[in-house]
Amino acid sequence: MTTASKITLVRVAFIPIYMVLMYFSGGYPNAWMWAAFAVFILASLTDYVDGQVARKHNQVSDFGKFLDPLADKLLVISAMLIFCEWGKMPAWALMIVLTREFAVTGLRLVAVGKGTVIAAGKSGKIKTASTMIGLCLLMAFPTVAWLNWLVTAVIVVTTLYSGVEYFIQNWSCLWD
């Protein structure tokens, strides 16, 4: 197993720690929330670090290509689930994110079956970064109601844009 994949596994291991800390916080600014915030930031930073390590040391692997986006999705969805449960994010927004992720994953599977690899696009990377930053803002300012809606709007817009872009650019993969 490569160093880059080990770093990605650390991100996956941070997820249950993050969730426990968030639940202990009860959704209020306290030491538990700040600890969860720190774990989320560390986990988010590993996304950047594992990519840098993989490219710099030629450690790009099939396992890493599978695990890295899965780890991102699990981290983001775990945070969004908690915010939905606390009423700080509408469930429909989470459903849009989940639908996009399933759709793009399905598109990639169809493309691979035809011998085409769909790499992560710039809009997908922007979506991931803006979502992680937005979720950090919700943890840093958990009682600012208008921020909930702003973050939700940014997440939904970037999610929809990147999803539509993936399908427009790779539409031919769906037809024989």
PDB file of C-alpha atoms in Angstrom:
ATOM      1  CA  MET A   1       0.000   0.000   0.000  1.00  0.00           C
ATOM      2  CA  THR A   2       1.327   3.407  -0.972  1.00  0.00           C
ATOM      3  CA  THR A   3       1.925   6.306   1.401  1.00  0.00           C
ATOM      4  CA  ALA A   4      -0.763   8.280  -0.434  1.00  0.00           C
ATOM      5  CA  SER A   5      -3.314   5.513   0.173  1.00  0.00           C
ATOM      6  CA  LYS A   6      -2.354   5.356   3.845  1.00  0.00           C
ATOM      7  CA  ILE A   7      -3.015   9.095   4.121  1.00  0.00           C
ATOM      8  CA  THR A   8      -6.419   8.561   2.499  1.00  0.00           C
ATOM      9  CA  LEU A   9      -7.169   5.804   5.027  1.00  0.00           C
ATOM     10  CA  VAL A  10      -6.384   8.282   7.803  1.00  0.00           C
ATOM     11  CA  ARG A  11      -9.114  10.523   6.349  1.00  0.00           C
ATOM     12  CA  VAL A  12     -11.559   7.622   6.510  1.00  0.00           C
ATOM     13  CA  ALA A  13     -10.525   6.903  10.116  1.00  0.00           C
ATOM     14  CA  PHE A  14     -11.173  10.541  11.047  1.00  0.00           C
ATOM     15  CA  ILE A  15     -14.845  10.289  10.010  1.00  0.00           C
ATOM     16  CA  PRO A  16     -16.219   8.368  13.029  1.00  0.00           C
ATOM     17  CA  ILE A  17     -14.082  10.511  15.359  1.00  0.00           C
ATOM     18  CA  TYR A  18     -15.516  13.630  13.750  1.00  0.00           C
ATOM     19  CA  MET A  19     -19.077  12.354  14.063  1.00  0.00           C
ATOM     20  CA  VAL A  20     -18.728  11.425  17.736  1.00  0.00           C
ATOM     21  CA  LEU A  21     -17.281  14.845  18.548  1.00  0.00           C
ATOM     22  CA  MET A  22     -20.088  16.564  16.639  1.00  0.00           C
ATOM     23  CA  TYR A  23     -22.737  14.599  18.536  1.00  0.00           C
ATOM     24  CA  PHE A  24     -21.085  15.454  21.848  1.00  0.00           C
ATOM     25  CA  SER A  25     -21.216  19.134  20.876  1.00  0.00           C
ATOM     26  CA  GLY A  26     -24.985  19.022  20.515  1.00  0.00           C
ATOM     27  CA  GLY A  27     -24.728  21.582  17.709  1.00  0.00           C
ATOM     28  CA  TYR A  28     -23.550  24.397  19.955  1.00  0.00           C
ATOM     29  CA  PRO A  29     -20.240  26.252  19.996  1.00  0.00           C
ATOM     30  CA  ASN A  30     -18.240  24.475  22.677  1.00  0.00           C
ATOM     31  CA  ALA A  31     -15.018  22.502  23.074  1.00  0.00           C
ATOM     32  CA  TRP A  32     -16.551  19.429  21.399  1.00  0.00           C
ATOM     33  CA  MET A  33     -17.532  21.445  18.325  1.00  0.00           C
ATOM     34  CA  TRP A  34     -14.069  22.989  18.081  1.00  0.00           C
ATOM     35  CA  ALA A  35     -12.490  19.546  18.396  1.00  0.00           C
ATOM     36  CA  ALA A  36     -14.795  18.247  15.638  1.00  0.00           C
ATOM     37  CA  PHE A  37     -13.914  21.306  13.553  1.00  0.00           C
ATOM     38  CA  ALA A  38     -10.192  20.556  13.964  1.00  0.00           C
ATOM     39  CA  VAL A  39     -10.668  16.901  13.001  1.00  0.00           C
ATOM     40  CA  PHE A  40     -12.725  17.917   9.936  1.00  0.00           C
ATOM     41  CA  ILE A  41     -10.023  20.366   8.833  1.00  0.00           C
ATOM     42  CA  LEU A  42      -7.298  17.755   9.295  1.00  0.00           C
ATOM     43  CA  ALA A  43      -9.351  15.217   7.359  1.00  0.00           C
ATOM     44  CA  SER A  44      -9.996  17.754   4.596  1.00  0.00           C
ATOM     45  CA  LEU A  45      -6.309  18.620   4.374  1.00  0.00           C
ATOM     46  CA  THR A  46      -5.412  14.970   3.875  1.00  0.00           C
ATOM     47  CA  ASP A  47      -7.338  15.180   0.590  1.00  0.00           C
ATOM     48  CA  TYR A  48      -4.802  17.701  -0.668  1.00  0.00           C
ATOM     49  CA  VAL A  49      -1.803  15.952   0.891  1.00  0.00           C
ATOM     50  CA  ASP A  50      -2.541  12.469  -0.457  1.00  0.00           C
ATOM     51  CA  GLY A  51      -2.903  13.862  -3.968  1.00  0.00           C
ATOM     52  CA  GLN A  52       0.379  15.736  -3.720  1.00  0.00           C
ATOM     53  CA  VAL A  53       2.199  12.688  -2.362  1.00  0.00           C
ATOM     54  CA  ALA A  54       0.712  10.413  -5.030  1.00  0.00           C
ATOM     55  CA  ARG A  55       1.739  12.706  -7.883  1.00  0.00           C
ATOM     56  CA  LYS A  56       5.156  13.706  -6.509  1.00  0.00           C
ATOM     57  CA  HIS A  57       6.235  10.146  -5.681  1.00  0.00           C
ATOM     58  CA  ASN A  58       4.436   8.451  -8.582  1.00  0.00           C
ATOM     59  CA  GLN A  59       2.125   6.592  -6.198  1.00  0.00           C
ATOM     60  CA  VAL A  60      -1.054   6.884  -8.219  1.00  0.00           C
ATOM     61  CA  SER A  61      -2.801   3.529  -7.817  1.00  0.00           C
ATOM     62  CA  ASP A  62      -6.137   1.972  -8.677  1.00  0.00           C
ATOM     63  CA  PHE A  63      -6.833   1.586  -4.951  1.00  0.00           C
ATOM     64  CA  GLY A  64      -6.119   5.288  -4.434  1.00  0.00           C
ATOM     65  CA  LYS A  65      -8.312   6.260  -7.379  1.00  0.00           C
ATOM     66  CA  PHE A  66     -11.124   4.284  -5.749  1.00  0.00           C
ATOM     67  CA  LEU A  67     -10.572   5.265  -2.122  1.00  0.00           C
ATOM     68  CA  ASP A  68      -9.800   8.986  -2.439  1.00  0.00           C
ATOM     69  CA  PRO A  69     -13.152  10.110  -3.879  1.00  0.00           C
ATOM     70  CA  LEU A  70     -14.981   7.666  -1.616  1.00  0.00           C
ATOM     71  CA  ALA A  71     -13.266   9.162   1.445  1.00  0.00           C
ATOM     72  CA  ASP A  72     -14.243  12.673   0.287  1.00  0.00           C
ATOM     73  CA  LYS A  73     -17.859  11.667  -0.162  1.00  0.00           C
ATOM     74  CA  LEU A  74     -18.042   9.907   3.200  1.00  0.00           C
ATOM     75  CA  LEU A  75     -16.539  12.900   5.017  1.00  0.00           C
ATOM     76  CA  VAL A  76     -18.843  15.435   3.364  1.00  0.00           C
ATOM     77  CA  ILE A  77     -21.960  13.299   3.706  1.00  0.00           C
ATOM     78  CA  SER A  78     -21.251  12.590   7.384  1.00  0.00           C
ATOM     79  CA  ALA A  79     -21.132  16.334   8.085  1.00  0.00           C
ATOM     80  CA  MET A  80     -24.203  17.074   5.977  1.00  0.00           C
ATOM     81  CA  LEU A  81     -26.156  14.280   7.708  1.00  0.00           C
ATOM     82  CA  ILE A  82     -25.449  15.803  11.096  1.00  0.00           C
ATOM     83  CA  PHE A  83     -26.426  19.298   9.925  1.00  0.00           C
ATOM     84  CA  CYS A  84     -29.637  17.872   8.442  1.00  0.00           C
ATOM     85  CA  GLU A  85     -30.417  16.109  11.701  1.00  0.00           C
ATOM     86  CA  TRP A  86     -29.930  19.352  13.589  1.00  0.00           C
ATOM     87  CA  GLY A  87     -32.159  21.278  11.177  1.00  0.00           C
ATOM     88  CA  LYS A  88     -29.303  23.463   9.923  1.00  0.00           C
ATOM     89  CA  MET A  89     -29.449  22.082   6.378  1.00  0.00           C
ATOM     90  CA  PRO A  90     -32.479  20.876   4.444  1.00  0.00           C
ATOM     91  CA  ALA A  91     -32.629  17.191   3.531  1.00  0.00           C
ATOM     92  CA  TRP A  92     -33.358  18.074  -0.099  1.00  0.00           C
ATOM     93  CA  ALA A  93     -29.888  19.625  -0.352  1.00  0.00           C
ATOM     94  CA  LEU A  94     -28.300  16.419   0.891  1.00  0.00           C
ATOM     95  CA  MET A  95     -30.451  14.478  -1.590  1.00  0.00           C
ATOM     96  CA  ILE A  96     -29.119  16.628  -4.453  1.00  0.00           C
ATOM     97  CA  VAL A  97     -25.558  15.890  -3.341  1.00  0.00           C
ATOM     98  CA  LEU A  98     -26.243  12.156  -3.046  1.00  0.00           C
ATOM     99  CA  THR A  99     -28.013  12.034  -6.410  1.00  0.00           C
ATOM    100  CA  ARG A 100     -25.115  13.799  -8.135  1.00  0.00           C
ATOM    101  CA  GLU A 101     -22.590  11.458  -6.534  1.00  0.00           C
ATOM    102  CA  PHE A 102     -24.506   8.317  -7.542  1.00  0.00           C
ATOM    103  CA  ALA A 103     -25.096   9.663 -11.066  1.00  0.00           C
ATOM    104  CA  VAL A 104     -21.462  10.621 -11.676  1.00  0.00           C
ATOM    105  CA  THR A 105     -20.269   7.305 -10.209  1.00  0.00           C
ATOM    106  CA  GLY A 106     -22.662   5.475 -12.534  1.00  0.00           C
ATOM    107  CA  LEU A 107     -21.431   7.500 -15.498  1.00  0.00           C
ATOM    108  CA  ARG A 108     -17.847   6.625 -14.614  1.00  0.00           C
ATOM    109  CA  LEU A 109     -18.709   2.927 -14.362  1.00  0.00           C
ATOM    110  CA  VAL A 110     -20.352   2.973 -17.789  1.00  0.00           C
ATOM    111  CA  ALA A 111     -17.343   4.829 -19.219  1.00  0.00           C
ATOM    112  CA  VAL A 112     -14.861   2.355 -17.716  1.00  0.00           C
ATOM    113  CA  GLY A 113     -16.862  -0.484 -19.255  1.00  0.00           C
ATOM    114  CA  LYS A 114     -16.210   1.184 -22.611  1.00  0.00           C
ATOM    115  CA  GLY A 115     -12.520   1.687 -21.920  1.00  0.00           C
ATOM    116  CA  THR A 116     -12.757   5.382 -21.012  1.00  0.00           C
ATOM    117  CA  VAL A 117     -11.592   6.868 -17.727  1.00  0.00           C
ATOM    118  CA  ILE A 118     -13.368  10.029 -16.619  1.00  0.00           C
ATOM    119  CA  ALA A 119     -10.917  12.029 -14.544  1.00  0.00           C
ATOM    120  CA  ALA A 120     -12.025  14.464 -11.886  1.00  0.00           C
ATOM    121  CA  GLY A 121     -12.874  17.754 -13.528  1.00  0.00           C
ATOM    122  CA  LYS A 122     -12.045  21.235 -12.303  1.00  0.00           C
ATOM    123  CA  SER A 123     -15.681  21.908 -11.394  1.00  0.00           C
ATOM    124  CA  GLY A 124     -15.754  18.724  -9.315  1.00  0.00           C
ATOM    125  CA  LYS A 125     -12.671  19.848  -7.420  1.00  0.00           C
ATOM    126  CA  ILE A 126     -14.218  23.288  -6.889  1.00  0.00           C
ATOM    127  CA  LYS A 127     -17.388  21.588  -5.638  1.00  0.00           C
ATOM    128  CA  THR A 128     -15.432  19.495  -3.155  1.00  0.00           C
ATOM    129  CA  ALA A 129     -13.355  22.431  -1.891  1.00  0.00           C
ATOM    130  CA  SER A 130     -16.304  24.819  -1.575  1.00  0.00           C
ATOM    131  CA  THR A 131     -18.373  22.152   0.172  1.00  0.00           C
ATOM    132  CA  MET A 132     -15.622  21.421   2.683  1.00  0.00           C
ATOM    133  CA  ILE A 133     -15.037  25.135   3.312  1.00  0.00           C
ATOM    134  CA  GLY A 134     -18.778  25.720   3.693  1.00  0.00           C
ATOM    135  CA  LEU A 135     -19.117  22.885   6.183  1.00  0.00           C
ATOM    136  CA  CYS A 136     -16.164  24.313   8.130  1.00  0.00           C
ATOM    137  CA  LEU A 137     -17.977  27.659   8.266  1.00  0.00           C
ATOM    138  CA  LEU A 138     -21.077  25.947   9.672  1.00  0.00           C
ATOM    139  CA  MET A 139     -18.954  24.380  12.398  1.00  0.00           C
ATOM    140  CA  ALA A 140     -17.149  27.629  13.153  1.00  0.00           C
ATOM    141  CA  PHE A 141     -20.390  29.636  13.308  1.00  0.00           C
ATOM    142  CA  PRO A 142     -23.098  27.103  14.230  1.00  0.00           C
ATOM    143  CA  THR A 143     -25.634  29.659  15.449  1.00  0.00           C
ATOM    144  CA  VAL A 144     -25.606  31.995  12.410  1.00  0.00           C
ATOM    145  CA  ALA A 145     -28.863  31.069  10.645  1.00  0.00           C
ATOM    146  CA  TRP A 146     -28.272  32.983   7.397  1.00  0.00           C
ATOM    147  CA  LEU A 147     -24.943  31.186   6.986  1.00  0.00           C
ATOM    148  CA  ASN A 148     -26.788  27.844   6.881  1.00  0.00           C
ATOM    149  CA  TRP A 149     -28.697  29.007   3.797  1.00  0.00           C
ATOM    150  CA  LEU A 150     -25.659  30.566   2.120  1.00  0.00           C
ATOM    151  CA  VAL A 151     -23.574  27.411   2.565  1.00  0.00           C
ATOM    152  CA  THR A 152     -26.479  25.249   1.404  1.00  0.00           C
ATOM    153  CA  ALA A 153     -26.888  27.421  -1.708  1.00  0.00           C
ATOM    154  CA  VAL A 154     -23.176  27.218  -2.569  1.00  0.00           C
ATOM    155  CA  ILE A 155     -23.147  23.445  -2.058  1.00  0.00           C
ATOM    156  CA  VAL A 156     -26.263  22.937  -4.203  1.00  0.00           C
ATOM    157  CA  VAL A 157     -25.121  25.242  -7.015  1.00  0.00           C
ATOM    158  CA  THR A 158     -21.603  23.802  -7.261  1.00  0.00           C
ATOM    159  CA  THR A 159     -22.964  20.255  -6.993  1.00  0.00           C
ATOM    160  CA  LEU A 160     -25.514  20.762  -9.760  1.00  0.00           C
ATOM    161  CA  TYR A 161     -23.066  22.618 -12.003  1.00  0.00           C
ATOM    162  CA  SER A 162     -20.342  19.992 -11.710  1.00  0.00           C
ATOM    163  CA  GLY A 163     -22.823  17.145 -12.179  1.00  0.00           C
ATOM    164  CA  VAL A 164     -24.303  18.674 -15.311  1.00  0.00           C
ATOM    165  CA  GLU A 165     -20.819  19.417 -16.639  1.00  0.00           C
ATOM    166  CA  TYR A 166     -19.721  15.782 -16.166  1.00  0.00           C
ATOM    167  CA  PHE A 167     -22.721  14.586 -18.163  1.00  0.00           C
ATOM    168  CA  ILE A 168     -22.380  17.165 -20.933  1.00  0.00           C
ATOM    169  CA  GLN A 169     -18.682  16.418 -21.392  1.00  0.00           C
ATOM    170  CA  ASN A 170     -19.164  12.646 -21.276  1.00  0.00           C
ATOM    171  CA  TRP A 171     -22.607  12.222 -22.837  1.00  0.00           C
ATOM    172  CA  SER A 172     -21.239   9.995 -25.588  1.00  0.00           C
ATOM    173  CA  CYS A 173     -20.276   7.351 -22.998  1.00  0.00           C
ATOM    174  CA  LEU A 174     -23.960   6.639 -22.409  1.00  0.00           C
ATOM    175  CA  TRP A 175     -24.701   5.688 -26.005  1.00  0.00           C
ATOM    176  CA  ASP A 176     -23.437   2.682 -27.912  1.00  0.00           C
TER     177      ASP A 176
END
